[in-house]
CSV table of C-alpha atoms in Angstrom, one decimal:
chain,number,residue,atom,x,y,z
A,9,MET,CA,-52.3,68.2,16.6
A,10,ALA,CA,-52.6,65.0,14.4
A,11,ASN,CA,-56.2,64.7,14.3
A,12,ILE,CA,-56.7,68.9,13.2
A,13,GLY,CA,-58.7,68.9,9.9
A,14,ARG,CA,-60.2,65.3,10.6
A,15,PHE,CA,-63.3,66.7,12.4
A,16,ARG,CA,-65.8,69.8,12.5
A,17,ASN,CA,-66.8,71.1,16.2
A,18,ARG,CA,-70.4,71.9,15.6
A,19,ASN,CA,-70.4,73.8,19.5
A,20,GLY,CA,-67.6,76.0,19.0
A,21,ASP,CA,-69.8,79.1,20.9
A,22,ALA,CA,-70.9,76.3,23.7
A,23,ARG,CA,-69.1,76.7,26.9
A,24,ALA,CA,-67.7,73.4,28.6
A,25,ALA,CA,-70.0,72.6,31.3
A,26,GLY,CA,-67.7,73.4,35.3
A,27,VAL,CA,-66.2,75.9,36.8
A,28,VAL,CA,-62.9,76.9,35.1
A,29,SER,CA,-59.7,76.6,36.6
A,30,THR,CA,-57.3,79.6,37.4
A,31,ILE,CA,-53.7,78.8,36.3
A,32,ASP,CA,-50.8,79.9,38.5
A,33,ALA,CA,-47.6,79.7,37.3
A,34,GLU,CA,-46.2,77.9,40.7
A,35,ASN,CA,-49.2,75.8,41.0
A,36,THR,CA,-48.8,73.7,38.1
A,37,THR,CA,-50.3,70.2,37.3
A,38,SER,CA,-46.5,68.6,37.6
A,39,ASN,CA,-46.2,70.7,41.0
A,40,CYS,CA,-49.7,69.5,42.2
A,41,LEU,CA,-48.9,66.0,41.9
A,42,ILE,CA,-45.9,65.7,43.9
A,43,ASN,CA,-46.2,65.0,47.3
A,44,ALA,CA,-42.9,65.3,49.2
A,45,GLN,CA,-41.6,66.3,52.3
A,46,PRO,CA,-39.3,68.9,52.6
A,47,GLU,CA,-36.3,66.7,53.9
A,48,GLU,CA,-36.6,65.2,51.2
A,49,ILE,CA,-36.4,67.5,48.3
A,50,ALA,CA,-33.5,69.1,50.5
A,51,GLU,CA,-31.6,65.7,50.1
A,52,HIS,CA,-32.6,65.1,46.8
A,53,LEU,CA,-31.5,68.6,45.8
A,54,ILE,CA,-27.9,68.5,47.6
A,55,THR,CA,-27.2,64.9,45.9
A,56,THR,CA,-28.1,66.3,42.0
A,57,ASP,CA,-25.9,69.3,42.7
A,58,CYS,CA,-23.0,67.3,44.0
A,59,ARG,CA,-23.3,64.4,40.8
A,60,ARG,CA,-23.6,67.7,38.3
A,61,GLN,CA,-20.6,69.0,40.1
A,62,LYS,CA,-18.7,65.8,39.7
A,63,LEU,CA,-19.7,65.1,35.8
A,64,LYS,CA,-18.6,68.3,35.3
A,65,SER,CA,-15.0,67.6,36.6
A,66,ALA,CA,-14.7,64.9,34.7
A,67,GLY,CA,-15.8,66.8,31.3
A,68,GLN,CA,-19.4,65.6,30.6
A,69,LEU,CA,-22.5,67.0,31.3
A,70,TRP,CA,-26.0,66.2,33.3
A,71,PRO,CA,-27.9,65.0,31.8
A,72,GLU,CA,-26.5,65.0,28.1
A,73,ALA,CA,-23.7,62.6,28.2
A,74,PRO,CA,-24.3,58.9,29.2
A,75,TYR,CA,-22.4,57.5,32.1
A,76,LEU,CA,-19.2,55.3,30.6
A,77,PRO,CA,-17.8,53.2,33.5
A,78,ALA,CA,-13.7,53.1,33.4
A,79,VAL,CA,-13.2,49.4,34.3
A,80,SER,CA,-13.4,46.9,31.4
A,81,VAL,CA,-15.1,43.5,31.8
A,82,PRO,CA,-11.7,41.4,31.9
A,83,ASP,CA,-10.7,43.7,34.7
A,84,LEU,CA,-14.2,43.2,36.1
A,85,LEU,CA,-13.9,39.1,36.1
A,86,ALA,CA,-9.9,39.4,36.8
A,87,VAL,CA,-10.6,39.4,40.7
A,88,GLU,CA,-7.3,37.7,41.8
A,89,THR,CA,-4.8,40.2,39.7
A,90,ALA,CA,-7.0,43.2,41.2
A,91,LYS,CA,-5.8,42.0,44.8
A,92,THR,CA,-2.7,44.0,46.1
A,93,ARG,CA,0.1,42.0,47.9
A,94,PHE,CA,-1.1,42.4,51.1
A,95,THR,CA,-4.5,41.1,50.5
A,96,VAL,CA,-2.9,38.3,48.9
A,97,PHE,CA,-0.7,37.5,52.0
A,98,LYS,CA,-3.4,37.9,54.1
A,99,GLU,CA,-6.1,35.1,52.7
A,100,LYS,CA,-2.8,33.3,52.3
A,101,PHE,CA,-2.2,33.5,55.9
A,102,SER,CA,-5.7,33.2,56.8
A,103,GLU,CA,-6.3,29.6,54.9
A,104,ASP,CA,-3.0,27.7,56.4
A,105,MET,CA,-4.6,29.1,60.1
A,106,TYR,CA,-7.8,27.7,60.0
A,107,LEU,CA,-7.6,25.0,57.0
A,108,LYS,CA,-6.7,21.7,58.9
A,109,SER,CA,-6.2,19.1,56.1
A,110,ALA,CA,-3.1,18.6,53.5
A,111,LYS,CA,-2.3,20.8,50.3
A,112,LEU,CA,-3.2,19.3,47.2
A,113,GLY,CA,0.1,16.9,46.5
A,114,GLU,CA,1.8,18.1,49.8
A,115,ALA,CA,2.0,15.5,53.2
A,116,LYS,CA,0.6,16.9,56.0
A,117,PRO,CA,3.2,17.6,58.6
A,118,THR,CA,3.0,16.0,62.1
A,119,PHE,CA,6.2,17.2,63.8
A,120,SER,CA,6.5,13.6,65.1
A,121,LYS,CA,10.3,12.9,63.3
A,122,PRO,CA,13.4,14.9,63.9
A,123,ASP,CA,14.3,17.3,61.1
A,124,HIS,CA,17.8,15.4,60.2
A,125,VAL,CA,15.5,12.3,59.4
A,126,THR,CA,14.2,12.7,55.5
A,127,ASN,CA,12.8,10.1,52.5
A,128,LEU,CA,16.6,10.8,51.3
A,129,SER,CA,18.5,10.4,53.9
A,130,CYS,CA,16.6,7.6,55.8
A,131,THR,CA,14.9,3.9,54.2
A,132,PHE,CA,12.1,3.0,56.0
A,133,GLY,CA,11.5,-0.7,56.5
A,134,GLN,CA,13.4,-3.9,56.6
A,135,GLN,CA,16.5,-4.0,53.9
A,136,THR,CA,16.2,-6.4,51.1
A,137,LYS,CA,18.8,-9.4,52.1
A,138,SER,CA,18.5,-10.4,47.9
A,139,PRO,CA,21.8,-10.0,46.3
A,140,SER,CA,20.5,-9.6,43.4
A,141,SER,CA,19.1,-6.3,41.4
A,142,LEU,CA,15.5,-5.5,41.5
A,143,TYR,CA,16.1,-5.6,37.1
A,144,ASP,CA,17.1,-9.2,37.5
A,145,LEU,CA,14.3,-10.0,39.9
A,146,VAL,CA,11.5,-8.4,37.6
A,147,LEU,CA,13.3,-9.6,34.4
A,148,PRO,CA,15.6,-12.2,35.3
A,149,ARG,CA,18.6,-13.1,32.6
A,150,LYS,CA,17.7,-16.1,30.1
A,151,PRO,CA,19.5,-17.5,27.1
A,152,ALA,CA,18.0,-17.1,23.6
A,153,GLU,CA,16.4,-21.3,23.4
A,154,GLN,CA,14.8,-20.3,26.6
A,155,VAL,CA,13.2,-17.7,25.6
A,156,ASN,CA,12.3,-19.1,22.3
A,157,ARG,CA,11.0,-22.2,24.2
A,158,GLU,CA,8.8,-20.3,27.1
A,159,PHE,CA,7.7,-18.1,24.0
A,160,ALA,CA,6.5,-21.6,22.2
A,161,LYS,CA,4.9,-22.8,25.0
A,162,PHE,CA,3.2,-19.2,26.5
A,163,HIS,CA,1.5,-18.9,22.7
A,164,ASP,CA,-1.7,-20.1,24.1
A,165,LYS,CA,-2.3,-17.4,26.2
A,166,TYR,CA,-0.8,-14.9,24.6
A,167,VAL,CA,-3.3,-15.7,21.7
A,168,LEU,CA,-6.0,-15.2,24.3
A,169,SER,CA,-5.0,-11.8,25.0
A,170,HIS,CA,-3.5,-10.2,21.5
A,171,ASN,CA,-5.2,-12.6,19.0
A,172,HIS,CA,-2.0,-13.8,17.0
A,173,TYR,CA,-1.6,-16.5,15.5
A,174,PHE,CA,2.0,-17.7,13.8
A,175,PRO,CA,1.4,-18.2,10.3
A,176,SER,CA,-0.6,-21.0,8.8
A,177,GLU,CA,-1.6,-21.7,12.4
A,178,GLN,CA,-5.3,-22.7,12.6
A,179,VAL,CA,-7.5,-20.3,14.4
A,180,ASN,CA,-8.7,-22.3,17.6
A,181,ARG,CA,-12.3,-20.3,17.8
A,182,ARG,CA,-12.8,-22.5,21.5
A,183,TYR,CA,-16.6,-23.4,20.6
A,184,ALA,CA,-18.4,-24.8,23.3
A,185,ALA,CA,-19.8,-28.4,24.1
A,186,PRO,CA,-21.5,-30.3,21.5
A,187,PHE,CA,-19.0,-29.3,19.2
A,188,ARG,CA,-15.7,-31.0,18.9
A,189,GLN,CA,-12.8,-30.8,16.6
A,190,GLN,CA,-11.7,-33.9,15.8
A,191,ASP,CA,-15.5,-35.0,14.8
A,192,THR,CA,-16.7,-34.9,11.3
A,193,PHE,CA,-18.8,-32.1,10.6
A,194,GLY,CA,-22.3,-33.4,9.4
A,195,ARG,CA,-24.6,-36.4,11.0
A,196,ALA,CA,-22.5,-39.3,12.0
A,197,THR,CA,-23.2,-42.8,10.4
A,198,GLN,CA,-24.1,-45.9,11.8
A,199,GLY,CA,-21.4,-47.3,10.2
A,200,ASP,CA,-19.0,-49.5,12.5
A,201,VAL,CA,-15.2,-47.4,12.7
A,202,SER,CA,-13.6,-50.8,13.9
A,203,GLY,CA,-14.5,-52.0,10.2
A,204,GLN,CA,-15.6,-55.9,11.6
A,205,LEU,CA,-19.3,-55.8,9.7
A,206,VAL,CA,-17.2,-55.0,6.5
A,207,LYS,CA,-17.5,-58.9,5.8
A,208,ARG,CA,-21.4,-59.5,7.1
A,209,CYS,CA,-22.5,-56.6,4.8
A,210,MET,CA,-20.4,-58.2,1.5
A,211,GLN,CA,-22.1,-61.7,2.2
A,212,GLN,CA,-25.4,-61.5,0.1
A,213,CYS,CA,-26.9,-64.5,2.3
A,214,ALA,CA,-26.6,-66.3,5.4
A,215,GLY,CA,-24.4,-69.5,5.1
A,216,HIS,CA,-22.2,-68.4,2.3
A,217,VAL,CA,-25.2,-68.8,0.0
A,218,ILE,CA,-24.4,-66.7,-3.4
A,219,ILE,CA,-27.7,-66.6,-5.8
A,220,ILE,CA,-27.0,-65.1,-9.4
A,221,SER,CA,-28.9,-65.7,-11.8
A,222,LYS,CA,-28.3,-66.4,-15.6
A,223,GLU,CA,-28.7,-63.2,-16.9
A,224,GLN,CA,-26.8,-61.6,-14.2
A,225,MET,CA,-23.8,-64.3,-14.3
A,226,ASP,CA,-23.7,-63.0,-18.7
A,227,PHE,CA,-23.7,-59.5,-18.1
A,228,ILE,CA,-21.1,-59.4,-15.1
A,229,ASP,CA,-18.6,-61.5,-17.5
A,230,ARG,CA,-19.2,-59.4,-20.7
A,231,THR,CA,-19.0,-55.7,-18.5
A,232,TYR,CA,-16.8,-56.6,-15.4
A,233,PRO,CA,-13.5,-58.6,-15.2
A,234,ARG,CA,-13.2,-61.1,-12.5
A,235,ILE,CA,-10.2,-60.2,-9.8
A,236,GLY,CA,-6.7,-61.5,-10.9
A,237,LYS,CA,-8.5,-62.5,-14.5
A,238,LYS,CA,-8.6,-60.6,-17.9
A,239,TYR,CA,-11.6,-60.6,-20.3
A,240,LYS,CA,-12.3,-64.1,-21.8
A,241,ILE,CA,-13.4,-62.2,-25.2
A,242,TYR,CA,-12.0,-58.8,-26.1
A,243,PRO,CA,-14.2,-56.3,-28.9
A,244,TYR,CA,-11.2,-55.7,-30.1
A,245,THR,CA,-7.9,-57.2,-31.3
A,246,VAL,CA,-5.0,-56.4,-28.8
A,247,PRO,CA,-1.5,-56.8,-30.0
A,248,SER,CA,0.3,-59.4,-27.6
A,249,HIS,CA,3.3,-56.9,-26.8
A,250,LEU,CA,1.2,-54.2,-24.8
A,251,THR,CA,1.3,-54.9,-20.4
A,252,TYR,CA,-1.7,-53.5,-18.7
A,253,GLY,CA,-1.0,-51.6,-15.3
A,254,THR,CA,0.9,-48.7,-14.5
A,255,PRO,CA,4.5,-49.1,-15.7
A,256,THR,CA,7.2,-49.1,-13.3
A,257,TYR,CA,9.9,-47.6,-15.5
A,258,VAL,CA,9.6,-43.3,-15.4
A,259,PRO,CA,10.8,-42.0,-18.6
A,260,ASP,CA,12.9,-38.4,-18.0
A,261,CYS,CA,10.2,-37.0,-20.5
A,262,ASP,CA,7.0,-35.3,-19.3
A,263,CYS,CA,4.8,-33.9,-21.0
A,264,LYS,CA,6.1,-30.6,-20.8
A,265,MET,CA,9.3,-31.2,-22.5
A,266,LEU,CA,7.1,-32.5,-25.4
A,267,ILE,CA,4.8,-29.5,-25.7
A,268,GLU,CA,7.6,-27.3,-24.9
A,269,ASP,CA,10.3,-29.2,-26.7
A,270,ILE,CA,13.4,-28.7,-24.2
A,271,ALA,CA,15.5,-31.2,-23.2
A,272,PRO,CA,15.0,-33.4,-20.1
A,273,CYS,CA,16.5,-31.5,-16.8
A,274,ARG,CA,18.8,-33.4,-14.5
A,275,SER,CA,16.8,-34.1,-11.3
A,276,ASN,CA,17.7,-32.4,-8.3
A,277,GLN,CA,14.8,-34.6,-5.4
A,278,HIS,CA,17.7,-35.8,-3.7
A,279,LEU,CA,19.0,-31.8,-3.0
A,280,LEU,CA,15.2,-31.2,-2.2
A,281,ASP,CA,14.9,-33.8,0.4
A,282,ALA,CA,18.2,-33.0,2.2
A,283,LEU,CA,16.8,-29.3,2.7
A,284,GLY,CA,13.7,-30.7,4.4
A,285,HIS,CA,15.7,-32.9,6.3
A,286,LEU,CA,17.7,-29.6,7.1
A,287,ASN,CA,14.8,-27.7,8.2
A,288,MET,CA,12.8,-30.9,9.9
A,289,TRP,CA,15.5,-31.0,13.1
A,290,ARG,CA,15.7,-27.0,13.0
A,291,HIS,CA,12.4,-27.1,14.2
A,292,LYS,CA,12.9,-30.3,15.9
A,293,LEU,CA,15.7,-28.8,18.0
A,294,GLN,CA,13.9,-25.9,18.8
A,295,LYS,CA,11.4,-27.7,20.6
A,296,ARG,CA,13.8,-29.6,23.1
A,297,SER,CA,13.9,-28.6,26.4
A,298,ASP,CA,16.9,-30.8,27.5
A,299,PHE,CA,19.0,-29.7,24.2
A,300,HIS,CA,20.8,-26.2,24.4
A,301,MET,CA,22.9,-25.5,21.0
A,302,PHE,CA,25.4,-24.4,23.6
A,303,ASP,CA,26.0,-27.6,24.9
A,304,LEU,CA,27.0,-28.8,21.6
A,305,ILE,CA,29.3,-26.1,20.4
A,306,SER,CA,31.0,-27.2,24.3
A,307,VAL,CA,31.3,-30.5,23.5
A,308,LEU,CA,33.2,-29.9,19.7
A,309,GLU,CA,35.3,-27.5,21.1
A,310,HIS,CA,36.3,-29.8,23.8
A,311,SER,CA,36.9,-32.0,20.6
A,312,ASP,CA,39.2,-29.2,18.8
A,313,LYS,CA,42.4,-30.1,20.7
A,314,GLU,CA,43.9,-27.5,18.0
A,315,GLN,CA,41.7,-24.7,18.8
A,316,THR,CA,41.3,-24.7,14.8
A,317,ARG,CA,37.3,-24.4,15.0
A,318,HIS,CA,37.2,-26.6,12.6
A,319,LEU,CA,36.3,-30.8,12.9
A,320,PRO,CA,36.4,-33.6,10.2
A,321,LEU,CA,32.2,-34.1,9.1
A,322,LYS,CA,32.6,-37.7,10.6
A,323,LYS,CA,34.0,-36.4,14.1
A,324,ILE,CA,30.9,-33.6,14.1
A,325,PHE,CA,28.1,-36.8,13.6
A,326,GLU,CA,29.7,-39.0,16.2
A,327,MET,CA,29.5,-36.5,18.6
A,328,MET,CA,26.2,-35.9,17.5
A,329,HIS,CA,24.8,-39.5,17.5
A,330,ARG,CA,26.6,-39.3,21.5
A,331,MET,CA,24.1,-36.7,22.3
A,332,HIS,CA,21.1,-38.3,20.9
A,333,LEU,CA,20.7,-36.8,17.7
A,334,TYR,CA,20.7,-39.4,15.2
A,335,ILE,CA,20.8,-36.9,12.2
A,336,ASP,CA,21.0,-38.4,8.8
A,337,ILE,CA,24.4,-38.4,7.5
A,338,HIS,CA,24.2,-38.3,3.6
A,339,LYS,CA,21.6,-35.9,3.5
A,340,MET,CA,23.2,-34.0,5.7
A,341,ARG,CA,26.5,-33.7,3.8
A,342,THR,CA,24.2,-32.8,-0.1
A,343,THR,CA,23.1,-29.7,2.3
A,344,LEU,CA,26.7,-29.2,3.7
A,345,ALA,CA,28.2,-29.2,-0.3
A,346,HIS,CA,25.3,-27.2,-1.8
A,347,PHE,CA,25.9,-24.2,0.8
A,348,LYS,CA,30.2,-25.1,0.2
A,349,LEU,CA,30.8,-25.4,4.3
A,350,ILE,CA,33.2,-28.4,3.2
A,351,LEU,CA,36.4,-27.5,3.0
A,352,ASP,CA,38.6,-30.0,0.9
A,353,GLU,CA,35.6,-32.0,0.2
A,354,ASN,CA,36.1,-35.3,-0.8
A,355,CYS,CA,40.3,-35.0,0.3
A,356,ALA,CA,42.0,-36.6,3.4
A,357,THR,CA,42.2,-32.9,4.8
A,358,GLU,CA,38.0,-32.5,4.5
A,359,ARG,CA,37.1,-30.2,7.4
A,360,VAL,CA,33.8,-28.3,8.0
A,361,ASN,CA,33.7,-25.5,10.3
A,362,TYR,CA,31.8,-26.3,13.5
A,363,ASP,CA,30.3,-22.9,14.4
A,364,ASP,CA,28.9,-22.5,10.7
A,365,PHE,CA,27.4,-26.4,11.2
A,366,CYS,CA,26.0,-25.0,14.7
A,367,ARG,CA,24.5,-21.7,13.1
A,368,LEU,CA,22.7,-23.9,10.2
A,369,LEU,CA,21.3,-26.1,12.8
A,370,ASN,CA,20.2,-23.3,14.8
A,371,ILE,CA,16.5,-21.6,13.8
A,372,GLN,CA,17.2,-18.6,15.2
A,373,ASN,CA,19.8,-18.3,12.4
A,374,PRO,CA,18.2,-17.5,9.0
A,375,LEU,CA,19.5,-20.2,6.0
A,376,PRO,CA,21.8,-18.9,3.1
A,377,THR,CA,20.1,-17.8,0.1
A,378,THR,CA,20.0,-21.3,-1.9
A,379,GLY,CA,18.4,-18.4,-5.3
A,380,ASN,CA,16.9,-21.5,-7.9
A,381,ILE,CA,17.9,-24.7,-7.6
A,382,SER,CA,16.5,-26.4,-10.7
A,383,THR,CA,18.1,-26.7,-13.8
A,384,MET,CA,16.7,-24.3,-16.4
A,385,PRO,CA,17.2,-25.0,-20.2
A,386,ALA,CA,18.3,-22.9,-22.7
A,387,ASN,CA,15.4,-22.8,-25.0
A,388,VAL,CA,13.0,-22.1,-22.1
A,389,TYR,CA,12.5,-18.6,-23.5
A,390,ASN,CA,12.1,-19.2,-27.8
A,391,LYS,CA,8.4,-19.9,-27.7
A,392,GLU,CA,6.5,-17.4,-29.3
A,393,THR,CA,3.5,-16.4,-26.8
A,394,THR,CA,0.9,-13.5,-27.3
A,395,TYR,CA,2.8,-11.2,-25.1
A,396,ARG,CA,6.0,-11.6,-26.5
A,397,LEU,CA,4.4,-11.1,-29.9
A,398,LEU,CA,2.7,-7.7,-29.0
A,399,CYS,CA,6.0,-6.5,-27.6
A,400,SER,CA,8.1,-8.1,-31.0
A,401,ASP,CA,6.1,-5.0,-33.1
A,402,LEU,CA,8.7,-2.3,-30.8
A,403,GLY,CA,12.0,-3.6,-32.7
A,404,LYS,CA,10.4,-3.2,-36.4
A,405,GLN,CA,10.9,-0.1,-38.4
A,406,PRO,CA,7.3,2.2,-38.5
A,407,ASN,CA,6.1,2.7,-42.0
A,408,GLN,CA,7.2,5.4,-43.9
A,409,ALA,CA,5.0,8.3,-44.8
A,410,PRO,CA,4.4,8.8,-48.6
A,411,MET,CA,6.6,11.2,-50.0
A,412,ARG,CA,3.9,14.5,-49.7
A,413,LYS,CA,3.9,17.2,-53.2
A,414,PRO,CA,5.0,21.0,-52.3
A,415,LYS,CA,2.0,22.9,-52.2
A,416,PRO,CA,2.3,25.4,-54.7
A,417,GLN,CA,3.0,29.0,-53.8
A,418,GLN,CA,0.5,31.1,-52.4
A,419,PHE,CA,-0.1,34.8,-53.9
A,420,GLU,CA,-2.1,37.3,-53.1
A,421,ASP,CA,-4.6,37.7,-55.6
A,422,GLU,CA,-5.6,33.8,-54.9
A,423,ALA,CA,-9.0,35.4,-53.4
A,424,THR,CA,-11.9,35.7,-55.9
A,425,ASN,CA,-13.2,39.4,-55.4
A,426,VAL,CA,-17.0,40.4,-56.7
A,427,LYS,CA,-15.4,42.3,-59.8
A,428,GLU,CA,-14.4,38.9,-60.8
A,429,LEU,CA,-17.4,37.6,-59.7
A,430,LEU,CA,-19.7,40.0,-61.8
A,431,THR,CA,-17.3,39.8,-65.0
A,432,PRO,CA,-15.2,37.0,-64.8
A,433,ASP,CA,-12.5,36.5,-67.2
A,434,ILE,CA,-12.3,33.9,-70.0
A,435,SER,CA,-9.1,32.0,-68.0
A,436,SER,CA,-11.6,31.8,-65.1
A,437,LEU,CA,-14.4,30.3,-66.7
A,438,TYR,CA,-12.2,27.5,-68.2
A,439,GLY,CA,-10.5,26.5,-64.6
A,440,VAL,CA,-7.4,28.9,-64.8
A,441,SER,CA,-6.7,30.9,-61.9
A,442,PRO,CA,-4.4,33.7,-61.5
A,443,SER,CA,-1.5,32.0,-59.5
A,444,ASP,CA,-1.3,29.6,-62.9
A,445,PHE,CA,0.0,32.0,-64.3
A,446,GLN,CA,2.2,33.1,-61.7
A,447,LEU,CA,3.4,30.1,-60.9
A,448,GLN,CA,7.4,28.8,-62.4
A,449,ARG,CA,7.6,26.3,-65.1
A,450,PRO,CA,10.3,24.6,-66.9
A,451,LYS,CA,11.0,25.5,-70.5
A,452,GLU,CA,8.7,22.0,-71.6
A,453,HIS,CA,6.0,23.3,-70.2
A,454,LEU,CA,5.8,26.5,-71.9
A,455,GLU,CA,6.9,25.2,-75.2
A,456,GLN,CA,3.6,23.7,-75.2
A,457,ILE,CA,1.5,26.5,-74.2
A,458,PHE,CA,3.5,29.1,-76.5
A,459,LYS,CA,3.9,26.7,-79.5
A,460,ASP,CA,0.8,28.6,-81.7
A,461,ILE,CA,1.8,31.6,-80.5
A,462,VAL,CA,6.0,32.2,-81.0
A,463,ASN,CA,8.2,30.3,-83.2
A,464,VAL,CA,10.6,28.5,-82.3
A,465,SER,CA,13.8,30.7,-82.7
A,466,ASP,CA,11.7,33.5,-81.0
A,467,PHE,CA,11.2,31.5,-78.4
A,468,GLU,CA,14.9,30.5,-77.3
A,469,THR,CA,15.8,34.4,-77.7
A,470,ILE,CA,13.2,35.0,-75.1
A,471,TRP,CA,13.8,31.9,-73.2
A,472,GLN,CA,17.8,32.8,-73.1
A,473,GLN,CA,16.9,36.4,-72.0
A,474,LEU,CA,14.9,35.2,-69.5
A,475,ILE,CA,17.0,32.8,-67.7
A,476,ALA,CA,20.1,35.7,-67.8
A,477,THR,CA,17.9,37.9,-66.0
A,478,HIS,CA,16.5,35.7,-63.5
A,479,LYS,CA,19.4,33.6,-62.3
A,480,ASP,CA,17.8,32.9,-59.0
A,481,GLN,CA,15.0,30.9,-60.1
A,482,ASN,CA,17.3,27.7,-61.1
A,483,GLY,CA,15.8,27.9,-64.5
A,484,SER,CA,12.2,28.2,-64.8
A,485,VAL,CA,9.8,31.0,-66.0
A,486,SER,CA,6.6,32.1,-65.2
A,487,VAL,CA,4.0,32.6,-67.8
A,488,VAL,CA,3.5,36.2,-67.2
A,489,GLN,CA,7.4,36.5,-67.0
A,490,PHE,CA,7.9,34.9,-70.6
A,491,ARG,CA,4.8,36.9,-71.6
A,492,GLU,CA,6.2,40.6,-70.5
A,493,ALA,CA,8.9,39.5,-72.4
A,494,MET,CA,7.7,38.3,-75.6
A,495,ASP,CA,5.7,42.2,-75.2
A,496,ASN,CA,9.1,44.1,-74.8
A,497,MET,CA,9.9,41.8,-77.6
A,498,GLU,CA,7.3,43.5,-80.3
A,499,THR,CA,7.6,46.6,-78.8
A,500,THR,CA,11.5,47.0,-79.9
A,501,SER,CA,10.5,45.6,-83.4
């Protein structure tokens, strides 16, 4: 049908070759192509009719309506939920019957022990006869001093496992040979380390023969002095009162005091030495394996007959010397006096609390706060620095802004219109705007404006009349008001 009109049949009257087929209603082309047995046709008709009846009862027509399944995809995938309780029991019973291995997380029953024997009622194996508990075996109880000592001893292993070093500790990178940490980096010299060949190097010739020319000797005399001797001839005159060498007397004033113009400060080097001595003993006692702080406290408690927890300082030092702790008495006394631990100092009843004294020697306890131990001069903050000069500007008063004159009152006729541009007034040509006529002016200005127009007596009359009429203008009148009053006066006259 799509090719109608595109081609022309030039042999429309000629018949096609062959015999004309007879068209029968029963023997159509579709029926001729079907080759089936009567049993199959009957079975197909019965099956089709059953499907049609089933779809008709479900509210659908065959074959127009498509087949939609009633089961969803999640229901098809969830096979276990679709099973009944009997089916689940049957499958579990079958697995328990034929499964020889134990279930996951459960022990396989062997039925080799009575029922009353369980893991909770009986303990299998030989009983431990140790009186200590498991916690004491795994983590034995140790004093704090032993823990710190073992920690310092095991520090090299802890560095390997955790790469953790003490503050200011040198990193050990464990280089292999031929690297050695004690060697000096660089190429080794051929010099004698013992110093035995130094004397031979200083001798010029064998047999103690020194050959020096006259020119070299003169140069040495002019340039270098002999050891223990002074120059023979100085290039300039030196006063006799000058002393050569390093002065033995060190003045109290140093360069900082000269620059900042401050008084000499009191020296506190003895206090620094005492604090350094205390810090040294704190580390030394912590490293000693044969010393325990508890032993020192026990000895001091045994000496304290009255149980006052206080002993004379001399008695404490005597006990420490018996324990081979030779601490400096003068430096320790300076430290205790600085921390105010000596009661009744320089008196007959002078005493020290030995608990605080032992706590001061124990490195596990921090030292008391010392603060600034140096004496600050009174005029240390009186120098004019760049930062202080910049900050001093904050205290200055800001410059007052100049007084601005009040702007003249703006009037509605200030704007220029087209009429004034085409036919300007005479006043506009001379640079006078309409607002100048409406500006309020004092009496002196109006006298200068109208001195050639109005005489003095009429001016006074008009002025008094305007002042009485406009009392709210504070004694000022505009040119327009004065002119209106002048015109009214001429009209009435």
